[in-house]
PDB file of C-alpha atoms and ligand atoms in Angstrom:
ATOM      1  CA  THR S1498      68.618  33.981 -13.588  1.00 40.00           C
ATOM      2  CA  GLY S1499      70.200  31.017 -14.645  1.00 45.00           C
ATOM      3  CA  GLN S1500      67.651  29.664 -17.044  1.00 49.00           C
ATOM      4  CA  PRO S1501      68.741  27.391 -19.340  1.00 48.00           C
ATOM      5  CA  GLN S1502      70.020  28.535 -22.750  1.00 52.00           C
ATOM      6  CA  ARG S1503      69.992  25.320 -24.214  1.00 78.00           C
ATOM      7  CA  GLY S1504      68.793  22.413 -22.709  1.00 96.00           C
ATOM      8  CA  ALA S1505      66.325  19.538 -22.781  1.00 98.00           C
ATOM      9  CA  ALA S1506      62.491  19.118 -22.643  1.00 98.00           C
ATOM     10  CA  VAL S1507      59.629  16.781 -22.545  1.00 99.00           C
ATOM     11  CA  ILE S1508      56.393  17.614 -24.495  1.00 99.00           C
ATOM     12  CA  THR S1509      53.479  15.670 -23.838  1.00 98.00           C
ATOM     13  CA  GLY S1510      50.746  15.245 -26.684  1.00 97.00           C
ATOM     14  CA  GLY S1511      53.614  15.800 -29.103  1.00 98.00           C
ATOM     15  CA  ALA S1512      52.220  13.837 -31.843  1.00 97.00           C
ATOM     16  CA  SER S1513      50.217  16.648 -33.230  1.00 97.00           C
ATOM     17  CA  GLY S1514      48.533  20.199 -32.532  1.00 97.00           C
ATOM     18  CA  ILE S1515      50.053  22.496 -30.299  1.00 98.00           C
ATOM     19  CA  GLY S1516      52.534  19.703 -28.931  1.00 98.00           C
ATOM     20  CA  ARG S1517      53.923  19.451 -32.189  1.00 98.00           C
ATOM     21  CA  ALA S1518      54.460  22.988 -32.860  1.00 98.00           C
ATOM     22  CA  THR S1519      56.209  23.455 -29.470  1.00 98.00           C
ATOM     23  CA  ALA S1520      58.816  20.575 -30.448  1.00 98.00           C
ATOM     24  CA  VAL S1521      59.473  22.729 -33.740  1.00 98.00           C
ATOM     25  CA  ALA S1522      59.733  25.792 -31.835  1.00 98.00           C
ATOM     26  CA  PHE S1523      62.118  24.344 -29.230  1.00 98.00           C
ATOM     27  CA  ALA S1524      64.199  23.104 -31.892  1.00 98.00           C
ATOM     28  CA  GLU S1525      64.574  26.792 -33.435  1.00 97.00           C
ATOM     29  CA  ALA S1526      65.823  27.662 -29.879  1.00 97.00           C
ATOM     30  CA  GLY S1527      68.170  24.947 -29.385  1.00 97.00           C
ATOM     31  CA  ILE S1528      66.434  22.999 -27.221  1.00 98.00           C
ATOM     32  CA  ASP S1529      66.378  18.690 -27.613  1.00 98.00           C
ATOM     33  CA  THR S1530      63.134  17.322 -26.914  1.00 98.00           C
ATOM     34  CA  VAL S1531      61.304  14.205 -26.162  1.00 98.00           C
ATOM     35  CA  ILE S1532      57.876  13.972 -27.002  1.00 98.00           C
ATOM     36  CA  GLY S1533      55.324  11.812 -25.771  1.00 98.00           C
ATOM     37  CA  TYR S1534      52.886  10.567 -27.835  1.00 98.00           C
ATOM     38  CA  HIS S1535      49.353   8.378 -27.179  1.00 95.00           C
ATOM     39  CA  THR S1536      48.628   4.854 -28.869  1.00 89.00           C
ATOM     40  CA  ALA S1537      45.171   6.061 -29.253  1.00 84.00           C
ATOM     41  CA  ASP S1538      46.312   8.831 -31.532  1.00 77.00           C
ATOM     42  CA  PRO S1539      45.819   8.903 -34.965  1.00 80.00           C
ATOM     43  CA  HIS S1540      48.948  11.086 -35.490  1.00 90.00           C
ATOM     44  CA  ASP S1541      52.188   9.593 -36.468  1.00 95.00           C
ATOM     45  CA  PRO S1542      54.691  10.915 -33.916  1.00 97.00           C
ATOM     46  CA  ARG S1543      57.341  10.406 -36.616  1.00 97.00           C
ATOM     47  CA  GLU S1544      55.826  13.611 -38.119  1.00 97.00           C
ATOM     48  CA  THR S1545      56.734  15.478 -35.409  1.00 98.00           C
ATOM     49  CA  VAL S1546      60.309  13.878 -35.210  1.00 98.00           C
ATOM     50  CA  ASP S1547      60.591  14.645 -38.848  1.00 98.00           C
ATOM     51  CA  ALA S1548      59.714  18.389 -38.370  1.00 98.00           C
ATOM     52  CA  VAL S1549      62.331  18.784 -35.503  1.00 98.00           C
ATOM     53  CA  LEU S1550      64.934  17.407 -37.622  1.00 98.00           C
ATOM     54  CA  ALA S1551      64.084  19.704 -40.351  1.00 98.00           C
ATOM     55  CA  ALA S1552      64.373  22.830 -38.026  1.00 97.00           C
ATOM     56  CA  GLY S1553      67.926  21.276 -36.940  1.00 96.00           C
ATOM     57  CA  GLY S1554      67.161  20.019 -33.406  1.00 97.00           C
ATOM     58  CA  ARG S1555      66.937  16.680 -31.952  1.00 98.00           C
ATOM     59  CA  CYS S1556      63.881  14.866 -31.061  1.00 98.00           C
ATOM     60  CA  LEU S1557      62.942  11.440 -29.971  1.00 98.00           C
ATOM     61  CA  ALA S1558      59.344  10.183 -29.745  1.00 98.00           C
ATOM     62  CA  VAL S1559      58.237   7.932 -26.351  1.00 97.00           C
ATOM     63  CA  GLU S1560      54.548   6.224 -25.812  1.00 97.00           C
ATOM     64  CA  ALA S1561      53.489   8.129 -22.989  1.00 98.00           C
ATOM     65  CA  ASP S1562      49.983   7.815 -21.809  1.00 98.00           C
ATOM     66  CA  VAL S1563      49.459  10.678 -18.957  1.00 98.00           C
ATOM     67  CA  ALA S1564      46.544   9.079 -17.640  1.00 98.00           C
ATOM     68  CA  GLY S1565      48.549   6.751 -15.704  1.00 98.00           C
ATOM     69  CA  HIS S1566      52.005   7.001 -13.568  1.00 97.00           C
ATOM     70  CA  GLU S1567      54.406   5.208 -15.907  1.00 98.00           C
ATOM     71  CA  GLY S1568      54.019   7.292 -19.211  1.00 98.00           C
ATOM     72  CA  PRO S1569      55.232  10.488 -17.317  1.00 98.00           C
ATOM     73  CA  GLU S1570      57.765   8.791 -15.527  1.00 99.00           C
ATOM     74  CA  GLY S1571      59.087   7.028 -18.976  1.00 98.00           C
ATOM     75  CA  LEU S1572      59.201  10.167 -20.574  1.00 99.00           C
ATOM     76  CA  ALA S1573      61.086  11.954 -18.211  1.00 99.00           C
ATOM     77  CA  GLN S1574      63.829   9.596 -17.617  1.00 99.00           C
ATOM     78  CA  ALA S1575      63.976   9.260 -21.588  1.00 98.00           C
ATOM     79  CA  ALA S1576      65.071  12.601 -21.533  1.00 98.00           C
ATOM     80  CA  VAL S1577      67.688  11.817 -19.145  1.00 98.00           C
ATOM     81  CA  ASP S1578      69.061   8.753 -20.915  1.00 98.00           C
ATOM     82  CA  THR S1579      69.070  10.516 -24.464  1.00 98.00           C
ATOM     83  CA  TYR S1580      70.405  14.145 -23.218  1.00 98.00           C
ATOM     84  CA  GLY S1581      71.746  13.383 -19.872  1.00 98.00           C
ATOM     85  CA  ARG S1582      69.348  16.428 -18.523  1.00 98.00           C
ATOM     86  CA  LEU S1583      65.999  17.696 -18.114  1.00 98.00           C
ATOM     87  CA  ASP S1584      65.298  21.344 -18.024  1.00 98.00           C
ATOM     88  CA  ILE S1585      61.720  22.059 -19.349  1.00 98.00           C
ATOM     89  CA  ALA S1586      58.157  20.056 -19.078  1.00 99.00           C
ATOM     90  CA  VAL S1587      55.417  21.365 -21.349  1.00 99.00           C
ATOM     91  CA  ALA S1588      51.891  19.419 -20.590  1.00 99.00           C
ATOM     92  CA  ALA S1589      50.075  20.089 -23.802  1.00 98.00           C
ATOM     93  CA  ALA S1590      48.314  16.431 -23.869  1.00 98.00           C
ATOM     94  CA  GLY S1591      44.490  16.640 -23.551  1.00 98.00           C
ATOM     95  CA  ILE S1592      41.100  15.462 -24.859  1.00 97.00           C
ATOM     96  CA  LEU S1593      38.334  17.439 -25.335  1.00 97.00           C
ATOM     97  CA  ARG S1594      34.830  15.839 -24.891  1.00 97.00           C
ATOM     98  CA  ARG S1595      31.230  17.267 -25.369  1.00 97.00           C
ATOM     99  CA  ALA S1596      28.635  16.426 -22.520  1.00 98.00           C
ATOM    100  CA  PRO S1597      25.769  18.106 -21.414  1.00 98.00           C
ATOM    101  CA  LEU S1598      25.032  17.835 -17.599  1.00 98.00           C
ATOM    102  CA  ALA S1599      22.414  15.214 -17.933  1.00 98.00           C
ATOM    103  CA  GLU S1600      24.907  13.145 -19.834  1.00 97.00           C
ATOM    104  CA  LEU S1601      27.979  13.690 -17.870  1.00 98.00           C
ATOM    105  CA  SER S1602      28.831  10.315 -16.185  1.00 98.00           C
ATOM    106  CA  ASP S1603      31.235   9.745 -13.713  1.00 98.00           C
ATOM    107  CA  GLY S1604      33.295   7.814 -15.596  1.00 98.00           C
ATOM    108  CA  ALA S1605      33.441  10.660 -18.434  1.00 98.00           C
ATOM    109  CA  TRP S1606      34.264  13.043 -15.624  1.00 98.00           C
ATOM    110  CA  ASP S1607      37.011  10.937 -14.068  1.00 98.00           C
ATOM    111  CA  ASP S1608      38.370  10.259 -17.668  1.00 98.00           C
ATOM    112  CA  MET S1609      38.579  14.060 -18.304  1.00 98.00           C
ATOM    113  CA  LEU S1610      40.246  14.906 -14.885  1.00 98.00           C
ATOM    114  CA  GLY S1611      42.707  12.151 -15.061  1.00 98.00           C
ATOM    115  CA  VAL S1612      44.162  13.162 -18.486  1.00 98.00           C
ATOM    116  CA  ASP S1613      43.699  17.099 -18.570  1.00 98.00           C
ATOM    117  CA  LEU S1614      44.370  17.837 -14.958  1.00 99.00           C
ATOM    118  CA  THR S1615      46.205  14.859 -13.160  1.00 99.00           C
ATOM    119  CA  GLY S1616      47.913  14.011 -16.455  1.00 99.00           C
ATOM    120  CA  VAL S1617      49.716  17.537 -15.890  1.00 99.00           C
ATOM    121  CA  MET S1618      50.462  17.072 -12.349  1.00 99.00           C
ATOM    122  CA  ARG S1619      52.235  13.682 -13.225  1.00 99.00           C
ATOM    123  CA  THR S1620      54.056  15.550 -16.209  1.00 99.00           C
ATOM    124  CA  PHE S1621      55.372  17.806 -13.967  1.00 99.00           C
ATOM    125  CA  ARG S1622      56.294  15.818 -10.820  1.00 99.00           C
ATOM    126  CA  SER S1623      58.025  13.095 -13.255  1.00 99.00           C
ATOM    127  CA  ALA S1624      59.870  15.974 -15.069  1.00 99.00           C
ATOM    128  CA  VAL S1625      61.172  17.908 -11.469  1.00 99.00           C
ATOM    129  CA  ALA S1626      62.186  15.063  -9.936  1.00 98.00           C
ATOM    130  CA  ARG S1627      64.877  14.659 -12.638  1.00 98.00           C
ATOM    131  CA  MET S1628      65.589  18.689 -12.788  1.00 98.00           C
ATOM    132  CA  THR S1629      69.064  19.165 -11.305  1.00 98.00           C
ATOM    133  CA  GLY S1630      69.010  22.820 -11.697  1.00 97.00           C
ATOM    134  CA  PRO S1631      66.755  25.816 -13.137  1.00 97.00           C
ATOM    135  CA  GLY S1632      63.797  24.832 -15.231  1.00 98.00           C
ATOM    136  CA  ALA S1633      60.596  25.386 -16.731  1.00 98.00           C
ATOM    137  CA  LEU S1634      56.945  23.831 -16.318  1.00 99.00           C
ATOM    138  CA  LEU S1635      54.324  24.850 -18.992  1.00 99.00           C
ATOM    139  CA  ALA S1636      50.685  23.700 -19.018  1.00 99.00           C
ATOM    140  CA  VAL S1637      48.562  24.314 -21.927  1.00 98.00           C
ATOM    141  CA  SER S1638      45.241  25.430 -20.117  1.00 98.00           C
ATOM    142  CA  SER S1639      42.344  26.899 -22.209  1.00 98.00           C
ATOM    143  CA  ILE S1640      39.852  30.040 -22.154  1.00 98.00           C
ATOM    144  CA  ALA S1641      37.073  27.853 -21.401  1.00 98.00           C
ATOM    145  CA  GLY S1642      39.111  26.871 -17.752  1.00 97.00           C
ATOM    146  CA  GLY S1643      40.204  30.440 -17.228  1.00 91.00           C
ATOM    147  CA  VAL S1644      38.082  33.366 -18.749  1.00 92.00           C
ATOM    148  CA  TYR S1645      35.410  32.072 -20.923  1.00 95.00           C
ATOM    149  CA  GLY S1646      32.206  29.979 -20.276  1.00 96.00           C
ATOM    150  CA  TRP S1647      31.635  26.916 -22.458  1.00 96.00           C
ATOM    151  CA  GLY S1648      28.636  25.419 -22.249  1.00 97.00           C
ATOM    152  CA  GLU S1649      28.385  21.073 -22.405  1.00 98.00           C
ATOM    153  CA  HIS S1650      32.099  21.535 -21.295  1.00 98.00           C
ATOM    154  CA  ALA S1651      31.947  21.588 -17.501  1.00 98.00           C
ATOM    155  CA  HIS S1652      34.555  18.570 -17.020  1.00 98.00           C
ATOM    156  CA  TYR S1653      36.724  20.079 -19.549  1.00 98.00           C
ATOM    157  CA  ALA S1654      36.419  23.614 -18.046  1.00 98.00           C
ATOM    158  CA  ALA S1655      36.842  22.290 -14.756  1.00 98.00           C
ATOM    159  CA  ALA S1656      40.300  20.390 -15.416  1.00 98.00           C
ATOM    160  CA  LYS S1657      41.556  23.412 -17.221  1.00 98.00           C
ATOM    161  CA  ALA S1658      40.636  25.778 -14.507  1.00 98.00           C
ATOM    162  CA  GLY S1659      42.208  23.203 -12.322  1.00 98.00           C
ATOM    163  CA  VAL S1660      45.545  23.586 -14.122  1.00 98.00           C
ATOM    164  CA  LEU S1661      45.649  27.106 -13.346  1.00 98.00           C
ATOM    165  CA  GLY S1662      45.877  26.769  -9.673  1.00 98.00           C
ATOM    166  CA  LEU S1663      48.125  23.630 -10.005  1.00 98.00           C
ATOM    167  CA  VAL S1664      51.006  25.801 -11.798  1.00 99.00           C
ATOM    168  CA  ARG S1665      50.383  28.893  -9.229  1.00 98.00           C
ATOM    169  CA  SER S1666      50.814  26.564  -6.108  1.00 99.00           C
ATOM    170  CA  LEU S1667      53.933  24.837  -8.063  1.00 99.00           C
ATOM    171  CA  ALA S1668      55.110  28.517  -9.030  1.00 99.00           C
ATOM    172  CA  VAL S1669      55.587  29.332  -5.279  1.00 99.00           C
ATOM    173  CA  GLU S1670      56.751  25.943  -4.287  1.00 99.00           C
ATOM    174  CA  LEU S1671      59.511  25.529  -6.996  1.00 98.00           C
ATOM    175  CA  ALA S1672      60.752  29.133  -7.260  1.00 98.00           C
ATOM    176  CA  PRO S1673      63.514  28.525  -4.386  1.00 98.00           C
ATOM    177  CA  ARG S1674      64.758  25.963  -6.874  1.00 98.00           C
ATOM    178  CA  GLY S1675      64.708  28.446  -9.741  1.00 98.00           C
ATOM    179  CA  ILE S1676      62.099  26.139 -11.470  1.00 98.00           C
ATOM    180  CA  ARG S1677      59.365  28.445 -12.634  1.00 98.00           C
ATOM    181  CA  ALA S1678      55.646  27.379 -13.583  1.00 99.00           C
ATOM    182  CA  ASN S1679      53.300  29.267 -16.131  1.00 99.00           C
ATOM    183  CA  SER S1680      50.334  28.512 -18.525  1.00 98.00           C
ATOM    184  CA  VAL S1681      49.228  29.338 -21.648  1.00 98.00           C
ATOM    185  CA  ILE S1682      45.709  30.055 -22.269  1.00 98.00           C
ATOM    186  CA  PRO S1683      44.555  29.243 -25.836  1.00 98.00           C
ATOM    187  CA  GLY S1684      41.613  30.473 -27.317  1.00 98.00           C
ATOM    188  CA  LEU S1685      40.463  28.871 -30.733  1.00 98.00           C
ATOM    189  CA  ILE S1686      43.250  27.285 -32.385  1.00 98.00           C
ATOM    190  CA  GLU S1687      42.925  25.021 -35.514  1.00 98.00           C
ATOM    191  CA  THR S1688      44.102  21.608 -34.349  1.00 97.00           C
ATOM    192  CA  PRO S1689      42.720  18.252 -34.729  1.00 95.00           C
ATOM    193  CA  GLN S1690      40.809  18.616 -31.417  1.00 94.00           C
ATOM    194  CA  SER S1691      38.880  21.790 -32.467  1.00 96.00           C
ATOM    195  CA  LEU S1692      38.178  20.471 -36.025  1.00 96.00           C
ATOM    196  CA  ASP S1693      36.430  17.505 -34.581  1.00 95.00           C
ATOM    197  CA  ALA S1694      32.923  18.178 -34.793  1.00 96.00           C
ATOM    198  CA  ARG S1695      31.568  15.612 -31.960  1.00 95.00           C
ATOM    199  CA  ASN S1696      33.461  17.466 -29.314  1.00 95.00           C
ATOM    200  CA  SER S1697      34.254  20.902 -30.529  1.00 96.00           C
ATOM    201  CA  LEU S1698      33.295  23.164 -33.399  1.00 96.00           C
ATOM    202  CA  GLY S1699      34.518  21.477 -36.624  1.00 96.00           C
ATOM    203  CA  PRO S1700      35.782  22.937 -39.774  1.00 96.00           C
ATOM    204  CA  GLU S1701      32.802  25.186 -40.366  1.00 96.00           C
ATOM    205  CA  GLY S1702      32.269  25.915 -36.848  1.00 96.00           C
ATOM    206  CA  LEU S1703      35.562  27.267 -36.462  1.00 96.00           C
ATOM    207  CA  ARG S1704      35.992  29.465 -39.539  1.00 95.00           C
ATOM    208  CA  ALA S1705      32.021  31.059 -38.427  1.00 96.00           C
ATOM    209  CA  ALA S1706      33.882  31.992 -35.020  1.00 96.00           C
ATOM    210  CA  GLY S1707      36.727  32.992 -36.589  1.00 97.00           C
ATOM    211  CA  ALA S1708      34.707  36.049 -38.249  1.00 96.00           C
ATOM    212  CA  GLY S1709      33.776  37.217 -34.715  1.00 96.00           C
ATOM    213  CA  ILE S1710      37.249  37.184 -33.227  1.00 98.00           C
ATOM    214  CA  PRO S1711      39.076  40.617 -33.219  1.00 98.00           C
ATOM    215  CA  ALA S1712      41.809  38.995 -35.185  1.00 98.00           C
ATOM    216  CA  GLY S1713      39.186  37.918 -37.544  1.00 98.00           C
ATOM    217  CA  ARG S1714      40.603  34.523 -37.664  1.00 98.00           C
ATOM    218  CA  VAL S1715      41.276  31.507 -35.646  1.00 98.00           C
ATOM    219  CA  GLY S1716      44.747  30.617 -34.139  1.00 98.00           C
ATOM    220  CA  ARG S1717      47.674  28.426 -35.539  1.00 98.00           C
ATOM    221  CA  PRO S1718      49.487  26.039 -33.327  1.00 98.00           C
ATOM    222  CA  GLU S1719      52.619  27.730 -34.157  1.00 98.00           C
ATOM    223  CA  GLU S1720      50.874  30.942 -32.607  1.00 99.00           C
ATOM    224  CA  VAL S1721      50.697  29.269 -29.276  1.00 99.00           C
ATOM    225  CA  ALA S1722      53.920  27.338 -29.607  1.00 99.00           C
ATOM    226  CA  ALA S1723      55.612  30.957 -29.877  1.00 98.00           C
ATOM    227  CA  ALA S1724      54.337  31.890 -26.491  1.00 98.00           C
ATOM    228  CA  ILE S1725      55.162  28.469 -24.644  1.00 98.00           C
ATOM    229  CA  ARG S1726      58.777  29.100 -26.204  1.00 98.00           C
ATOM    230  CA  PHE S1727      59.216  32.344 -24.809  1.00 98.00           C
ATOM    231  CA  LEU S1728      57.961  31.382 -21.013  1.00 98.00           C
ATOM    232  CA  CYS S1729      60.229  28.660 -20.931  1.00 98.00           C
ATOM    233  CA  ALA S1730      63.166  30.829 -22.406  1.00 97.00           C
ATOM    234  CA  PRO S1731      65.651  32.799 -20.613  1.00 96.00           C
ATOM    235  CA  ASP S1732      63.813  35.857 -21.653  1.00 96.00           C
ATOM    236  CA  ALA S1733      60.924  34.975 -19.123  1.00 98.00           C
ATOM    237  CA  SER S1734      63.514  34.419 -16.317  1.00 98.00           C
ATOM    238  CA  TYR S1735      61.375  36.611 -13.718  1.00 98.00           C
ATOM    239  CA  ILE S1736      58.087  35.648 -14.956  1.00 98.00           C
ATOM    240  CA  THR S1737      56.282  32.648 -12.787  1.00 98.00           C
ATOM    241  CA  GLY S1738      52.811  32.018 -11.619  1.00 98.00           C
ATOM    242  CA  GLN S1739      51.082  33.593 -14.871  1.00 98.00           C
ATOM    243  CA  GLN S1740      48.795  32.740 -17.633  1.00 98.00           C
ATOM    244  CA  LEU S1741      49.316  34.174 -20.980  1.00 98.00           C
ATOM    245  CA  VAL S1742      45.938  34.196 -22.981  1.00 98.00           C
ATOM    246  CA  VAL S1743      46.800  33.718 -26.820  1.00 98.00           C
ATOM    247  CA  ASP S1744      43.180  34.318 -28.327  1.00 98.00           C
ATOM    248  CA  GLY S1745      43.252  37.003 -30.992  1.00 98.00           C
ATOM    249  CA  GLY S1746      41.298  39.208 -28.677  1.00 98.00           C
ATOM    250  CA  LEU S1747      38.362  36.604 -28.232  1.00 97.00           C
ATOM    251  CA  THR S1748      38.163  37.418 -24.580  1.00 97.00           C
ATOM    252  CA  VAL S1749      38.801  40.971 -24.343  1.00 96.00           C
ATOM    253  CA  ARG S1750      36.370  42.228 -27.136  1.00 91.00           C
TER     254      ARG S1750
HETATM  255  P1  NAD Z1402      45.314  17.940 -30.284  1.00 50.74           P
HETATM  256  O1  NAD Z1402      44.559  16.835 -30.413  1.00 50.74           O
HETATM  257  O2  NAD Z1402      46.073  17.827 -31.908  1.00 50.74           O
HETATM  258  O3  NAD Z1402      46.757  17.471 -29.177  1.00 50.74           O
HETATM  259  C1  NAD Z1402      46.302  16.770 -28.090  1.00 50.74           C
HETATM  260  C2  NAD Z1402      47.229  15.866 -27.997  1.00 50.74           C
HETATM  261  O4  NAD Z1402      46.988  15.353 -26.597  1.00 50.74           O
HETATM  262  C3  NAD Z1402      46.937  14.512 -29.281  1.00 50.74           C
HETATM  263  O5  NAD Z1402      48.275  14.293 -29.624  1.00 50.74           O
HETATM  264  C4  NAD Z1402      46.347  13.482 -28.116  1.00 50.74           C
HETATM  265  O6  NAD Z1402      47.098  12.361 -28.633  1.00 50.74           O
HETATM  266  C5  NAD Z1402      47.218  13.720 -26.916  1.00 50.74           C
HETATM  267  N1  NAD Z1402      46.629  12.765 -25.794  1.00 50.74           N
HETATM  268  C6  NAD Z1402      45.185  12.537 -25.621  1.00 50.74           C
HETATM  269  N2  NAD Z1402      45.097  11.955 -24.652  1.00 50.74           N
HETATM  270  C7  NAD Z1402      46.350  11.415 -23.930  1.00 50.74           C
HETATM  271  C8  NAD Z1402      47.043  10.471 -23.303  1.00 50.74           C
HETATM  272  N3  NAD Z1402      46.004   9.976 -22.249  1.00 50.74           N
HETATM  273  N4  NAD Z1402      47.976  10.535 -22.984  1.00 50.74           N
HETATM  274  C9  NAD Z1402      49.238  11.110 -23.968  1.00 50.74           C
HETATM  275  N5  NAD Z1402      48.636  12.003 -24.680  1.00 50.74           N
HETATM  276  C10 NAD Z1402      47.191  12.189 -24.845  1.00 50.74           C
HETATM  277  O7  NAD Z1402      44.839  19.271 -30.182  1.00 50.74           O
HETATM  278  P2  NAD Z1402      45.461  20.459 -29.282  1.00 50.74           P
HETATM  279  O8  NAD Z1402      44.376  21.636 -29.644  1.00 50.74           O
HETATM  280  O9  NAD Z1402      46.757  20.755 -29.943  1.00 50.74           O
HETATM  281  O10 NAD Z1402      45.825  20.297 -27.691  1.00 50.74           O
HETATM  282  C11 NAD Z1402      46.601  20.458 -27.211  1.00 50.74           C
HETATM  283  C12 NAD Z1402      46.383  21.306 -25.992  1.00 50.74           C
HETATM  284  O11 NAD Z1402      45.733  22.510 -26.119  1.00 50.74           O
HETATM  285  C13 NAD Z1402      45.234  20.242 -25.260  1.00 50.74           C
HETATM  286  O12 NAD Z1402      45.541  20.083 -23.845  1.00 50.74           O
HETATM  287  C14 NAD Z1402      44.009  21.129 -25.192  1.00 50.74           C
HETATM  288  O13 NAD Z1402      42.880  20.887 -24.308  1.00 50.74           O
HETATM  289  C15 NAD Z1402      44.300  22.590 -25.282  1.00 50.74           C
HETATM  290  N6  NAD Z1402      43.443  23.470 -26.281  1.00 50.74           N
HETATM  291  C16 NAD Z1402      43.543  23.562 -27.259  1.00 50.74           C
HETATM  292  C17 NAD Z1402      42.430  24.655 -27.930  1.00 50.74           C
HETATM  293  C18 NAD Z1402      42.156  24.775 -29.052  1.00 50.74           C
HETATM  294  O14 NAD Z1402      41.418  25.461 -29.670  1.00 50.74           O
HETATM  295  N7  NAD Z1402      42.794  23.803 -30.230  1.00 50.74           N
HETATM  296  C19 NAD Z1402      42.473  25.654 -27.142  1.00 50.74           C
HETATM  297  C20 NAD Z1402      42.490  25.742 -25.727  1.00 50.74           C
HETATM  298  C21 NAD Z1402      43.311  24.578 -25.203  1.00 50.74           C
END
């Protein structure tokens, strides 16, 4: 009970892909957003802001590198300063790198864990510190960290598996405050990350993989955003500590 009908959300990685689609989905649900972007991001965060405005919502873009403490702190504070409240935090920022074990340096490992795992914790810690009522936390994991072995991506898989444990623990710890925590586990989704052939499947690889998915295609960012919106909404008021796989049937084949 008592989940926010309207409210304010922070979304990391909001300048592209699943994060951007989530900002638009939240606008349609009447939720104001502050999106975090990364300076190294090739995508213009104004595109997200414009898409949210077109959907009738409010959106502010803030530079927020989740590899450090200051980015998530500034992001969460911006929500309070701008909207006077913070109810929802979506951790969608992430990097994807291909690295066979023999080439997996300590530095590459640390960078991956620093963004894809520690970055999620920082995002939630900064947000929860500013939540004054019920709320929702949502982490974007991956089938690679949940239910599917993906070779040459051990550091990514380890980070994404870590996220699931992080969320389960926070679900229990924060339930007395009315703060829920859940994860989505996307399969293959067409975004800049998966279209990058150096680290993921690339355009042709995605097309080929799509044919082998029961749904017959890869997913769209909006299809993950719809699951995120549900898990953060009052409709999911009794759902916490859970993982929702959004993969077109890939892992139940
Ligand atoms: P994307 O590359 O469009 O989005 C990732 C975003 O994270 C980018 O905007 C990027 O700038 C941002 N980012 C990277 N490093 C950052 C940092 N240090 N600080 C702040 N932001 C940073 O790709 P996407 O597919 O939308 O990825 C969103 C999430 O979904 C990621 O966590 C990704 O691992 C996860 N995911 C994607 C797929 C897929 O098939 N696309 C599958 C499973 C999980």
